[in-house]
């Protein structure tokens, strides 16, 4: 499954499961990526804001697998809402990673984190940041460009003025919190939806109904949750630095029956992400 691909609207292939690297720092990030690539992962998700782009790239180099076989995503930090700042930040990512191109770069959020969820949608700033991504794409620095945490109105803002269409929207999407309308809207506009926090940032381990269903299938909770996203046509990005967990998450060649998918689709949402509620994306 980790070798299977989705094809983005611009013809670029992206492996169906990516390794999330948020909150994996320093040597741990390098080792995690090296191990993941050895296990067979060919898609790694990082971000400027994770502070580990250099280590992620070092892990890819240390794996011994050719750079061209690995799909690397990074995210333009949410604070860049002007052309010059965004253009400089894109070049900084390339420099930090020591790469001549990035496979996918996405705007991390339509709003800077301290404005996340506010009524100010930063429409003009996002069009400027997008123009910088378009120019980097046209210059061959980035193979595909996209969005993250973009609502319908934010997507429309980009589509209204772009010369290169976005091909991805990376959003929070997991069992018990699946934003049906936004997924449909994104897909209707030609965007592949990537599902971040597929295990609910770990919160889904507390759900007894999911635990019971996972047991019936003879799989782990993360396997059930990852398979759920895949069966919805979403690209899951499970995070782990543990090689056993990486192997487990890649082993999802089973099928969740329709009636169980219905149960998972209708599961009560997580009310509170615990300590993670401090992060804007879980508020
Ligand atoms: N675009 C955005 O704004 C955004 C926001 C959030 C996340 N993301 C992306 O999505 C990725 C994943 O989201 P996330 O980090 O919030 O959390 P997640 O993948 O939903 O859950 C991670 C948690 O699940 C555990 N886990 C994973 N696989 C496991 C397994 N097989 N067995 C046991 N435990 C397992 C991990 O523990 P161990 O580490 O101990 O394995 C960790 O505690 C991020 O790393 C990032 O790349 C993007």
Coordinates of N, CA and C in Angstrom, one line a residue, residues 13-246:
X13 N 2.5 11.7 -9.5 CA 2.1 10.6 -8.7 C 2.6 10.8 -7.2
X14 N 1.7 10.5 -6.3 CA 2.1 10.7 -4.9 C 1.7 9.4 -4.1
X15 N 2.7 8.8 -3.4 CA 2.4 7.5 -2.7 C 1.2 7.7 -1.7
X16 N 0.4 6.7 -1.6 CA -0.9 6.8 -0.9 C -0.8 6.9 0.6
X17 N 0.3 6.6 1.2 CA 0.4 6.8 2.7 C 1.7 7.6 2.8
X18 N 1.7 8.7 3.6 CA 2.9 9.5 3.9 C 3.2 9.4 5.4
X19 N 4.5 9.5 5.7 CA 4.9 9.6 7.1 C 4.8 11.0 7.6
X20 N 4.0 11.2 8.7 CA 4.0 12.5 9.3 C 5.2 12.7 10.2
X21 N 5.7 13.9 10.3 CA 6.9 14.1 11.1 C 6.7 15.3 12.1
X22 N 5.5 15.7 12.3 CA 5.3 16.8 13.3 C 5.7 16.4 14.7
X23 N 6.4 17.2 15.4 CA 6.9 16.9 16.8 C 7.9 15.8 16.9
X24 N 8.6 15.5 15.7 CA 9.7 14.6 15.8 C 10.9 15.5 15.5
X25 N 11.8 15.6 16.4 CA 12.9 16.7 16.3 C 14.3 16.1 16.2
X26 N 15.2 16.9 15.7 CA 16.6 16.6 15.7 C 17.0 15.3 15.2
X27 N 17.9 14.6 15.9 CA 18.3 13.2 15.4 C 17.2 12.3 15.2
X28 N 16.2 12.4 16.1 CA 15.0 11.5 16.0 C 14.3 11.6 14.7
X29 N 14.3 12.8 14.1 CA 13.6 13.0 12.8 C 14.5 12.3 11.7
X30 N 15.8 12.5 11.8 CA 16.7 11.9 10.8 C 16.5 10.4 10.9
X31 N 16.6 9.8 12.1 CA 16.5 8.4 12.2 C 15.1 7.9 11.8
X32 N 14.1 8.6 12.2 CA 12.7 8.1 11.8 C 12.6 8.0 10.3
X33 N 13.0 9.1 9.6 CA 12.9 9.1 8.2 C 13.7 8.0 7.5
X34 N 15.0 7.8 8.0 CA 15.9 6.8 7.5 C 15.2 5.4 7.6
X35 N 14.6 5.2 8.8 CA 14.0 3.9 9.1 C 12.8 3.7 8.2
X36 N 12.0 4.8 8.1 CA 10.7 4.7 7.3 C 11.1 4.3 5.9
X37 N 12.1 5.0 5.3 CA 12.4 4.7 3.9 C 12.9 3.3 3.8
X38 N 13.7 2.8 4.8 CA 14.2 1.4 4.7 C 13.0 0.4 4.7
X39 N 11.9 0.8 5.5 CA 10.7 -0.1 5.6 C 9.9 0.0 4.3
X40 N 10.1 1.1 3.6 CA 9.4 1.1 2.3 C 8.6 2.4 2.0
X41 N 8.5 3.3 3.1 CA 7.8 4.5 2.8 C 8.5 5.3 1.7
X42 N 7.7 5.9 0.9 CA 8.3 6.8 -0.2 C 7.7 8.2 -0.2
X43 N 7.0 8.5 0.9 CA 6.4 9.8 1.0 C 6.5 10.4 2.4
X44 N 7.1 11.5 2.6 CA 7.4 12.1 3.9 C 6.8 13.5 3.9
X45 N 6.1 13.8 5.0 CA 5.5 15.1 5.2 C 6.2 15.9 6.3
X46 N 6.7 17.1 5.9 CA 7.3 17.9 6.9 C 6.8 19.3 6.7
X47 N 7.3 20.3 7.4 CA 6.9 21.7 7.3 C 7.9 22.6 7.8
X48 N 7.9 23.9 7.3 CA 8.9 24.8 7.8 C 8.7 25.0 9.3
X49 N 7.4 25.0 9.8 CA 7.1 25.2 11.2 C 7.5 24.0 12.1
X50 N 7.8 22.9 11.5 CA 8.2 21.7 12.3 C 9.6 21.8 12.8
X51 N 10.4 22.7 12.1 CA 11.8 22.9 12.5 C 12.6 21.7 12.2
X52 N 12.2 20.8 11.3 CA 13.0 19.5 11.1 C 13.2 19.2 9.6
X53 N 13.1 20.3 8.8 CA 13.3 20.0 7.3 C 14.7 19.5 7.0
X54 N 15.7 20.1 7.7 CA 17.1 19.6 7.4 C 17.2 18.2 7.9
X55 N 16.7 17.8 9.0 CA 16.9 16.4 9.5 C 16.1 15.4 8.7
X56 N 14.9 15.9 8.2 CA 14.1 15.0 7.3 C 15.0 14.7 6.1
X57 N 15.5 15.7 5.5 CA 16.3 15.5 4.3 C 17.6 14.7 4.6
X58 N 18.2 14.9 5.7 CA 19.3 14.1 6.1 C 18.9 12.6 6.2
X59 N 17.8 12.3 6.7 CA 17.3 11.0 6.9 C 17.1 10.3 5.5
X60 N 16.6 11.1 4.5 CA 16.4 10.6 3.2 C 17.8 10.2 2.6
X61 N 18.7 11.1 2.8 CA 20.1 10.9 2.2 C 20.7 9.6 2.9
X62 N 20.5 9.5 4.2 CA 21.1 8.4 5.0 C 20.5 7.1 4.6
X63 N 19.3 7.1 4.1 CA 18.6 5.9 3.8 C 19.2 5.1 2.6
X64 N 20.0 5.8 1.8 CA 20.6 5.2 0.6 C 19.7 5.0 -0.6
X65 N 18.4 5.4 -0.4 CA 17.5 5.3 -1.5 C 17.6 6.6 -2.3
X66 N 17.5 6.4 -3.6 CA 17.6 7.6 -4.5 C 16.6 8.7 -4.2
X67 N 17.0 9.9 -4.1 CA 16.1 11.1 -3.9 C 14.9 11.0 -4.8
X68 N 15.1 10.7 -6.0 CA 14.0 10.7 -7.0 C 12.9 9.7 -6.7
X69 N 13.2 8.7 -5.9 CA 12.2 7.7 -5.5 C 11.3 8.2 -4.4
X70 N 11.6 9.3 -3.8 CA 10.9 9.7 -2.5 C 10.2 11.0 -2.8
X71 N 8.9 11.0 -2.3 CA 8.1 12.2 -2.5 C 8.1 13.0 -1.2
X72 N 8.7 14.2 -1.3 CA 8.9 15.1 -0.1 C 7.9 16.3 -0.2
X73 N 7.1 16.4 0.9 CA 6.2 17.5 1.0 C 6.7 18.4 2.1
X74 N 6.7 19.7 1.9 CA 6.9 20.7 3.0 C 5.8 21.8 2.9
X75 N 5.7 22.6 3.9 CA 4.6 23.6 4.0 C 5.2 25.0 4.2
X76 N 4.7 25.9 3.4 CA 5.1 27.3 3.6 C 4.5 27.8 4.9
X77 N 5.3 28.3 5.8 CA 4.8 28.7 7.1 C 3.6 29.6 7.0
X78 N 2.6 29.5 7.9 CA 1.4 30.2 7.9 C 1.5 31.7 7.9
X79 N 2.7 32.1 8.5 CA 2.8 33.6 8.6 C 3.1 34.3 7.3
X80 N 3.6 33.6 6.3 CA 4.0 34.3 5.0 C 2.8 34.7 4.2
X81 N 2.4 35.9 4.2 CA 1.2 36.4 3.4 C 1.6 37.5 2.5
X82 N 2.9 37.5 2.0 CA 3.3 38.5 1.0 C 4.3 37.7 0.0
X83 N 4.4 38.3 -1.2 CA 5.1 37.6 -2.2 C 6.6 37.4 -1.8
X84 N 7.3 38.5 -1.4 CA 8.7 38.5 -1.2 C 9.0 37.5 0.0
X85 N 8.3 37.6 1.0 CA 8.5 36.8 2.2 C 8.3 35.3 1.8
X86 N 7.3 35.0 1.1 CA 7.0 33.6 0.7 C 8.1 33.1 -0.3
X87 N 8.5 33.9 -1.2 CA 9.5 33.5 -2.2 C 10.8 33.2 -1.5
X88 N 11.2 34.0 -0.5 CA 12.4 33.8 0.2 C 12.3 32.5 1.1
X89 N 11.2 32.3 1.7 CA 11.0 31.1 2.5 C 11.0 29.8 1.7
X90 N 10.5 29.9 0.5 CA 10.6 28.7 -0.4 C 12.0 28.3 -0.7
X91 N 12.8 29.4 -1.0 CA 14.3 29.1 -1.2 C 15.0 28.6 0.0
X92 N 14.5 29.1 1.2 CA 15.2 28.7 2.4 C 14.9 27.2 2.6
X93 N 13.7 26.7 2.3 CA 13.4 25.3 2.5 C 14.3 24.5 1.6
X94 N 14.5 24.9 0.3 CA 15.3 24.1 -0.6 C 16.8 24.1 -0.1
X95 N 17.2 25.2 0.5 CA 18.6 25.3 1.0 C 18.7 24.4 2.2
X96 N 17.8 24.5 3.2 CA 17.9 23.7 4.4 C 17.9 22.2 4.1
X97 N 17.1 21.8 3.1 CA 17.0 20.4 2.8 C 18.1 20.0 1.8
X98 N 18.8 20.9 1.2 CA 19.9 20.6 0.3 C 19.3 19.9 -1.0
X99 N 18.1 20.3 -1.4 CA 17.4 19.7 -2.5 C 17.3 20.7 -3.7
X100 N 17.3 20.1 -4.9 CA 17.1 21.1 -6.0 C 15.6 21.2 -6.4
X101 N 14.8 20.3 -5.8 CA 13.4 20.5 -5.9 C 12.6 19.8 -4.8
X102 N 11.4 20.4 -4.5 CA 10.5 19.8 -3.5 C 9.4 19.2 -4.3
X103 N 8.8 18.1 -3.9 CA 7.7 17.4 -4.7 C 6.4 18.2 -4.5
X104 N 6.1 18.5 -3.3 CA 4.8 19.2 -3.0 C 5.1 20.3 -1.9
X105 N 4.7 21.5 -2.2 CA 4.7 22.5 -1.2 C 3.3 23.1 -1.1
X106 N 2.8 23.2 0.2 CA 1.5 23.7 0.4 C 1.5 24.9 1.4
X107 N 0.5 25.8 1.3 CA 0.4 26.9 2.3 C -0.2 26.2 3.5
X108 N 0.6 26.4 4.6 CA 0.2 25.6 5.8 C -1.2 25.9 6.4
X109 N -1.5 27.2 6.2 CA -2.9 27.6 6.7 C -3.2 28.9 6.1
X110 N -4.5 29.2 5.8 CA -4.9 30.4 5.1 C -4.7 31.6 6.1
X111 N -4.6 31.3 7.4 CA -4.4 32.4 8.3 C -3.2 32.1 9.2
X112 N -2.4 33.1 9.5 CA -1.3 32.9 10.5 C -1.9 32.3 11.7
X113 N -1.1 31.5 12.4 CA -1.6 30.6 13.6 C -2.3 31.5 14.6
X114 N -1.8 32.7 14.9 CA -2.5 33.5 15.9 C -3.8 34.1 15.4
X115 N -4.2 33.9 14.2 CA -5.5 34.3 13.6 C -6.3 33.1 13.2
X116 N -5.9 31.9 13.5 CA -6.5 30.7 13.0 C -8.0 30.7 13.5
X117 N -8.9 30.5 12.5 CA -10.3 30.4 12.8 C -11.0 31.8 12.9
X118 N -10.2 32.9 12.7 CA -10.9 34.2 12.9 C -11.6 34.5 11.6
X119 N -12.3 35.7 11.6 CA -13.1 36.0 10.4 C -12.2 36.6 9.3
X120 N -11.0 37.1 9.6 CA -10.1 37.6 8.6 C -9.5 36.5 7.8
X121 N -9.8 36.4 6.6 CA -9.3 35.2 5.8 C -8.0 35.5 5.0
X122 N -7.5 36.7 5.2 CA -6.2 37.0 4.5 C -6.2 36.7 3.0
X123 N -7.3 37.1 2.4 CA -7.4 36.7 1.0 C -6.3 37.3 0.1
X124 N -6.0 38.6 0.3 CA -4.9 39.1 -0.6 C -3.6 38.5 -0.3
X125 N -3.3 38.3 1.0 CA -2.0 37.7 1.4 C -1.9 36.3 0.8
X126 N -2.9 35.5 0.8 CA -2.9 34.2 0.3 C -2.6 34.2 -1.2
X127 N -3.2 35.2 -1.9 CA -3.0 35.2 -3.4 C -1.5 35.6 -3.6
X128 N -1.0 36.4 -2.8 CA 0.5 36.8 -2.9 C 1.4 35.6 -2.7
X129 N 1.1 34.9 -1.6 CA 1.9 33.7 -1.2 C 1.7 32.6 -2.4
X130 N 0.5 32.5 -2.9 CA 0.3 31.6 -4.0 C 1.1 31.9 -5.2
X131 N 1.2 33.2 -5.5 CA 1.9 33.7 -6.7 C 3.4 33.2 -6.5
X132 N 3.9 33.3 -5.3 CA 5.3 32.9 -5.1 C 5.5 31.4 -5.3
X133 N 4.5 30.6 -4.9 CA 4.5 29.2 -5.1 C 4.4 28.9 -6.6
X134 N 3.6 29.6 -7.3 CA 3.4 29.4 -8.8 C 4.8 29.7 -9.5
X135 N 5.4 30.8 -9.1 CA 6.7 31.1 -9.7 C 7.8 30.0 -9.5
X136 N 7.8 29.5 -8.2 CA 8.8 28.5 -7.9 C 8.4 27.2 -8.7
X137 N 7.1 27.0 -8.8 CA 6.7 25.8 -9.6 C 7.2 25.9 -11.1
X138 N 6.9 27.1 -11.6 CA 7.3 27.4 -13.0 C 8.8 27.3 -13.2
X139 N 9.5 27.7 -12.2 CA 11.0 27.6 -12.2 C 11.6 26.2 -12.0
X140 N 10.7 25.2 -11.8 CA 11.1 23.9 -11.6 C 11.6 23.5 -10.2
X141 N 11.3 24.5 -9.2 CA 11.7 24.2 -7.8 C 10.8 23.3 -7.1
X142 N 9.5 23.3 -7.5 CA 8.4 22.5 -6.8 C 7.6 21.8 -7.9
X143 N 7.4 20.5 -7.7 CA 6.6 19.8 -8.8 C 5.1 20.0 -8.7
X144 N 4.6 20.2 -7.5 CA 3.2 20.4 -7.3 C 2.9 21.3 -6.1
X145 N 1.9 22.1 -6.2 CA 1.7 23.1 -5.2 C 0.2 23.0 -4.7
X146 N 0.0 23.3 -3.4 CA -1.3 23.0 -2.8 C -1.6 23.8 -1.6
X147 N -2.6 23.4 -0.8 CA -3.1 24.1 0.3 C -3.3 23.2 1.5
X148 N -3.4 23.8 2.6 CA -3.7 23.1 3.9 C -4.6 23.9 4.8
X149 N -5.5 23.3 5.4 CA -6.5 23.9 6.3 C -7.3 25.0 5.6
X150 N -7.5 24.9 4.2 CA -8.2 25.8 3.5 C -9.7 25.4 3.5
X151 N -10.6 26.4 3.8 CA -12.0 26.2 3.8 C -12.5 26.6 2.3
X152 N -13.8 26.3 2.0 CA -14.3 26.5 0.7 C -14.0 28.0 0.2
X153 N -14.2 29.0 1.0 CA -14.0 30.3 0.6 C -12.5 30.6 0.3
X154 N -11.6 30.0 1.1 CA -10.2 30.2 0.9 C -9.7 29.5 -0.4
X155 N -10.3 28.4 -0.8 CA -10.0 27.7 -2.0 C -10.5 28.6 -3.2
X156 N -11.7 29.1 -3.1 CA -12.2 29.9 -4.1 C -11.4 31.2 -4.4
X157 N -10.9 31.7 -3.3 CA -10.0 32.9 -3.4 C -8.8 32.6 -4.3
X158 N -8.2 31.4 -4.1 CA -7.0 31.1 -4.9 C -7.4 30.8 -6.3
X159 N -8.5 30.1 -6.5 CA -9.0 29.7 -7.8 C -9.4 30.9 -8.7
X160 N -9.8 32.0 -8.0 CA -10.2 33.2 -8.7 C -9.1 33.9 -9.4
X161 N -7.8 33.7 -9.0 CA -6.8 34.5 -9.6 C -5.6 33.7 -10.0
X162 N -5.6 32.3 -9.8 CA -4.4 31.6 -10.0 C -4.1 31.3 -11.5
X163 N -2.8 31.1 -11.8 CA -2.4 30.7 -13.1 C -2.0 29.2 -13.1
X164 N -1.8 28.7 -11.9 CA -1.5 27.3 -11.7 C -2.5 26.8 -10.6
X165 N -3.3 25.8 -10.9 CA -4.3 25.4 -9.9 C -3.7 24.6 -8.7
X166 N -4.2 24.7 -7.5 CA -3.7 23.9 -6.4 C -4.2 22.4 -6.7
X167 N -3.4 21.5 -6.2 CA -3.8 20.1 -6.5 C -4.0 19.3 -5.2
X168 N -3.8 19.9 -4.0 CA -4.0 19.2 -2.8 C -4.6 20.1 -1.7
X169 N -5.5 19.6 -0.9 CA -5.9 20.3 0.4 C -5.6 19.3 1.5
X170 N -4.7 19.7 2.4 CA -4.4 18.8 3.5 C -5.2 19.3 4.7
X171 N -6.0 18.4 5.3 CA -7.0 18.9 6.3 C -7.1 17.8 7.4
X172 N -7.6 18.3 8.6 CA -7.9 17.3 9.7 C -9.0 16.4 9.2
X173 N -8.8 15.1 9.2 CA -9.8 14.2 8.7 C -9.5 12.8 9.3
X174 N -10.3 12.4 10.3 CA -10.1 11.1 10.9 C -11.5 10.6 11.4
X175 N -11.5 9.3 11.7 CA -12.7 8.7 12.2 C -13.3 9.6 13.3
X176 N -14.5 9.9 13.3 CA -15.2 10.7 14.3 C -15.1 12.2 14.0
X177 N -14.2 12.6 13.1 CA -14.1 14.0 12.7 C -13.8 14.1 11.2
X178 N -14.7 13.9 10.4 CA -14.5 13.8 8.9 C -15.3 15.0 8.3
X179 N -14.7 16.0 7.8 CA -15.4 17.2 7.3 C -16.0 16.9 5.9
X180 N -17.1 16.3 5.9 CA -17.7 15.8 4.6 C -17.8 16.9 3.5
X181 N -18.4 18.0 3.9 CA -18.6 19.1 2.9 C -17.3 19.6 2.3
X182 N -16.4 19.8 3.2 CA -15.1 20.3 2.7 C -14.3 19.3 1.8
X183 N -14.4 18.0 2.2 CA -13.8 17.0 1.4 C -14.5 17.0 0.0
X184 N -15.8 17.0 0.0 CA -16.5 17.0 -1.3 C -16.1 18.2 -2.2
X185 N -16.1 19.4 -1.5 CA -15.8 20.7 -2.2 C -14.4 20.6 -2.8
X186 N -13.5 20.2 -1.9 CA -12.1 20.1 -2.4 C -12.0 19.2 -3.6
X187 N -12.6 18.0 -3.5 CA -12.5 17.0 -4.6 C -13.2 17.5 -5.8
X188 N -14.3 18.2 -5.7 CA -15.0 18.8 -6.8 C -14.1 19.8 -7.6
X189 N -13.2 20.5 -6.8 CA -12.3 21.5 -7.4 C -11.0 20.8 -7.9
X190 N -10.9 19.5 -7.9 CA -9.8 18.8 -8.4 C -8.6 18.6 -7.4
X191 N -8.9 18.8 -6.1 CA -7.9 18.7 -5.1 C -7.9 17.3 -4.5
X192 N -6.7 16.7 -4.4 CA -6.6 15.5 -3.6 C -6.6 15.9 -2.1
X193 N -7.5 15.2 -1.3 CA -7.5 15.5 0.1 C -6.6 14.6 0.9
X194 N -5.6 15.3 1.6 CA -4.7 14.6 2.5 C -5.3 14.7 3.9
X195 N -5.3 13.5 4.6 CA -5.9 13.5 5.9 C -4.8 13.6 7.0
X196 N -4.7 14.7 7.6 CA -3.7 14.8 8.7 C -4.4 14.3 10.0
X197 N -3.5 14.0 11.0 CA -3.9 13.4 12.2 C -4.9 12.2 12.1
X198 N -4.5 11.2 11.2 CA -5.5 10.1 11.0 C -5.8 9.3 12.2
X199 N -5.0 9.4 13.3 CA -5.3 8.7 14.5 C -5.8 9.7 15.6
X200 N -6.2 10.9 15.1 CA -6.8 11.9 16.0 C -5.7 12.4 17.0
X201 N -4.4 12.5 16.5 CA -3.3 12.9 17.3 C -3.2 12.0 18.5
X202 N -3.6 10.7 18.4 CA -3.5 9.7 19.5 C -4.8 9.6 20.3
X203 N -5.7 10.6 20.1 CA -6.9 10.6 21.0 C -7.9 9.4 20.7
X204 N -7.8 8.8 19.4 CA -8.7 7.8 19.1 C -8.4 6.5 19.8
X205 N -7.2 6.4 20.5 CA -6.9 5.2 21.3 C -7.9 5.1 22.5
X206 N -8.5 6.2 22.8 CA -9.4 6.3 24.0 C -10.8 5.8 23.6
X207 N -11.1 5.6 22.3 CA -12.4 5.3 21.9 C -12.7 3.8 21.9
X208 N -13.6 3.3 22.8 CA -13.8 1.9 23.0 C -14.4 1.2 21.8
X209 N -15.3 2.0 21.2 CA -16.0 1.4 20.0 C -15.0 1.1 18.9
X210 N -14.0 2.0 18.7 CA -13.0 1.8 17.6 C -12.1 0.6 18.1
X211 N -11.8 0.6 19.3 CA -10.9 -0.5 19.8 C -11.6 -1.9 19.6
X212 N -12.9 -1.9 19.8 CA -13.7 -3.2 19.7 C -13.7 -3.6 18.2
X213 N -13.9 -2.6 17.3 CA -14.0 -2.9 15.9 C -12.6 -3.4 15.4
X214 N -11.5 -2.7 15.8 CA -10.2 -3.0 15.4 C -9.9 -4.5 15.8
X215 N -10.3 -4.9 17.0 CA -10.1 -6.2 17.5 C -10.8 -7.2 16.6
X216 N -12.1 -6.9 16.2 CA -12.8 -7.8 15.3 C -12.0 -8.0 14.0
X217 N -11.4 -7.0 13.5 CA -10.6 -7.2 12.2 C -9.2 -7.7 12.5
X218 N -8.8 -7.8 13.7 CA -7.5 -8.3 14.0 C -6.4 -7.3 13.6
X219 N -6.7 -6.0 13.8 CA -5.8 -5.0 13.4 C -5.6 -4.0 14.6
X220 N -4.7 -3.1 14.5 CA -4.5 -2.1 15.5 C -5.5 -0.9 15.3
X221 N -5.7 -0.1 16.3 CA -6.5 1.1 16.1 C -6.0 2.0 15.0
X222 N -4.6 2.3 14.9 CA -4.1 3.1 13.8 C -4.4 2.4 12.4
X223 N -4.2 1.1 12.4 CA -4.5 0.5 11.1 C -5.9 0.7 10.6
X224 N -6.9 0.5 11.6 CA -8.3 0.7 11.2 C -8.5 2.2 10.7
X225 N -7.9 3.1 11.5 CA -8.1 4.5 11.1 C -7.5 4.9 9.8
X226 N -6.3 4.4 9.5 CA -5.6 4.6 8.3 C -6.4 4.1 7.1
X227 N -6.9 2.8 7.3 CA -7.7 2.2 6.2 C -9.0 2.9 6.0
X228 N -9.6 3.4 7.0 CA -10.8 4.3 6.9 C -10.6 5.4 5.9
X229 N -9.5 6.2 6.2 CA -9.2 7.3 5.3 C -9.0 6.8 3.9
X230 N -8.2 5.8 3.7 CA -7.9 5.3 2.3 C -9.2 4.9 1.6
X231 N -10.2 4.2 2.4 CA -11.4 3.8 1.7 C -12.3 5.0 1.3
X232 N -12.0 6.2 1.9 CA -12.7 7.4 1.6 C -12.0 8.1 0.4
X233 N -10.9 7.6 0.0 CA -10.2 8.2 -1.1 C -9.3 9.3 -0.6
X234 N -9.0 9.3 0.7 CA -8.1 10.3 1.3 C -6.7 9.8 1.5
X235 N -5.7 10.6 1.5 CA -4.3 10.2 1.7 C -3.9 10.4 3.1
X236 N -3.8 9.3 3.9 CA -3.5 9.5 5.4 C -2.0 9.8 5.6
X237 N -1.7 10.6 6.7 CA -0.3 10.9 7.0 C -0.1 10.6 8.5
X238 N 0.0 9.3 8.8 CA 0.2 8.9 10.2 C 1.6 9.3 10.7
X239 N 1.7 9.8 11.9 CA 3.0 10.2 12.5 C 3.5 9.1 13.5
X240 N 4.7 8.7 13.3 CA 5.4 7.9 14.3 C 6.9 7.9 14.1
X241 N 7.6 7.8 15.2 CA 9.1 7.6 15.0 C 9.5 6.2 15.3
X242 N 8.5 5.4 15.6 CA 8.7 4.0 16.1 C 8.6 3.0 14.9
X243 N 9.7 2.4 14.5 CA 9.7 1.5 13.3 C 8.6 0.4 13.3
X244 N 8.4 -0.1 14.5 CA 7.3 -1.2 14.6 C 5.9 -0.5 14.2
X245 N 5.7 0.7 14.7 CA 4.5 1.4 14.4 C 4.4 1.7 12.9
X246 N 5.6 2.1 12.3 CA 5.6 2.4 10.9 C 5.2 1.2 10.1

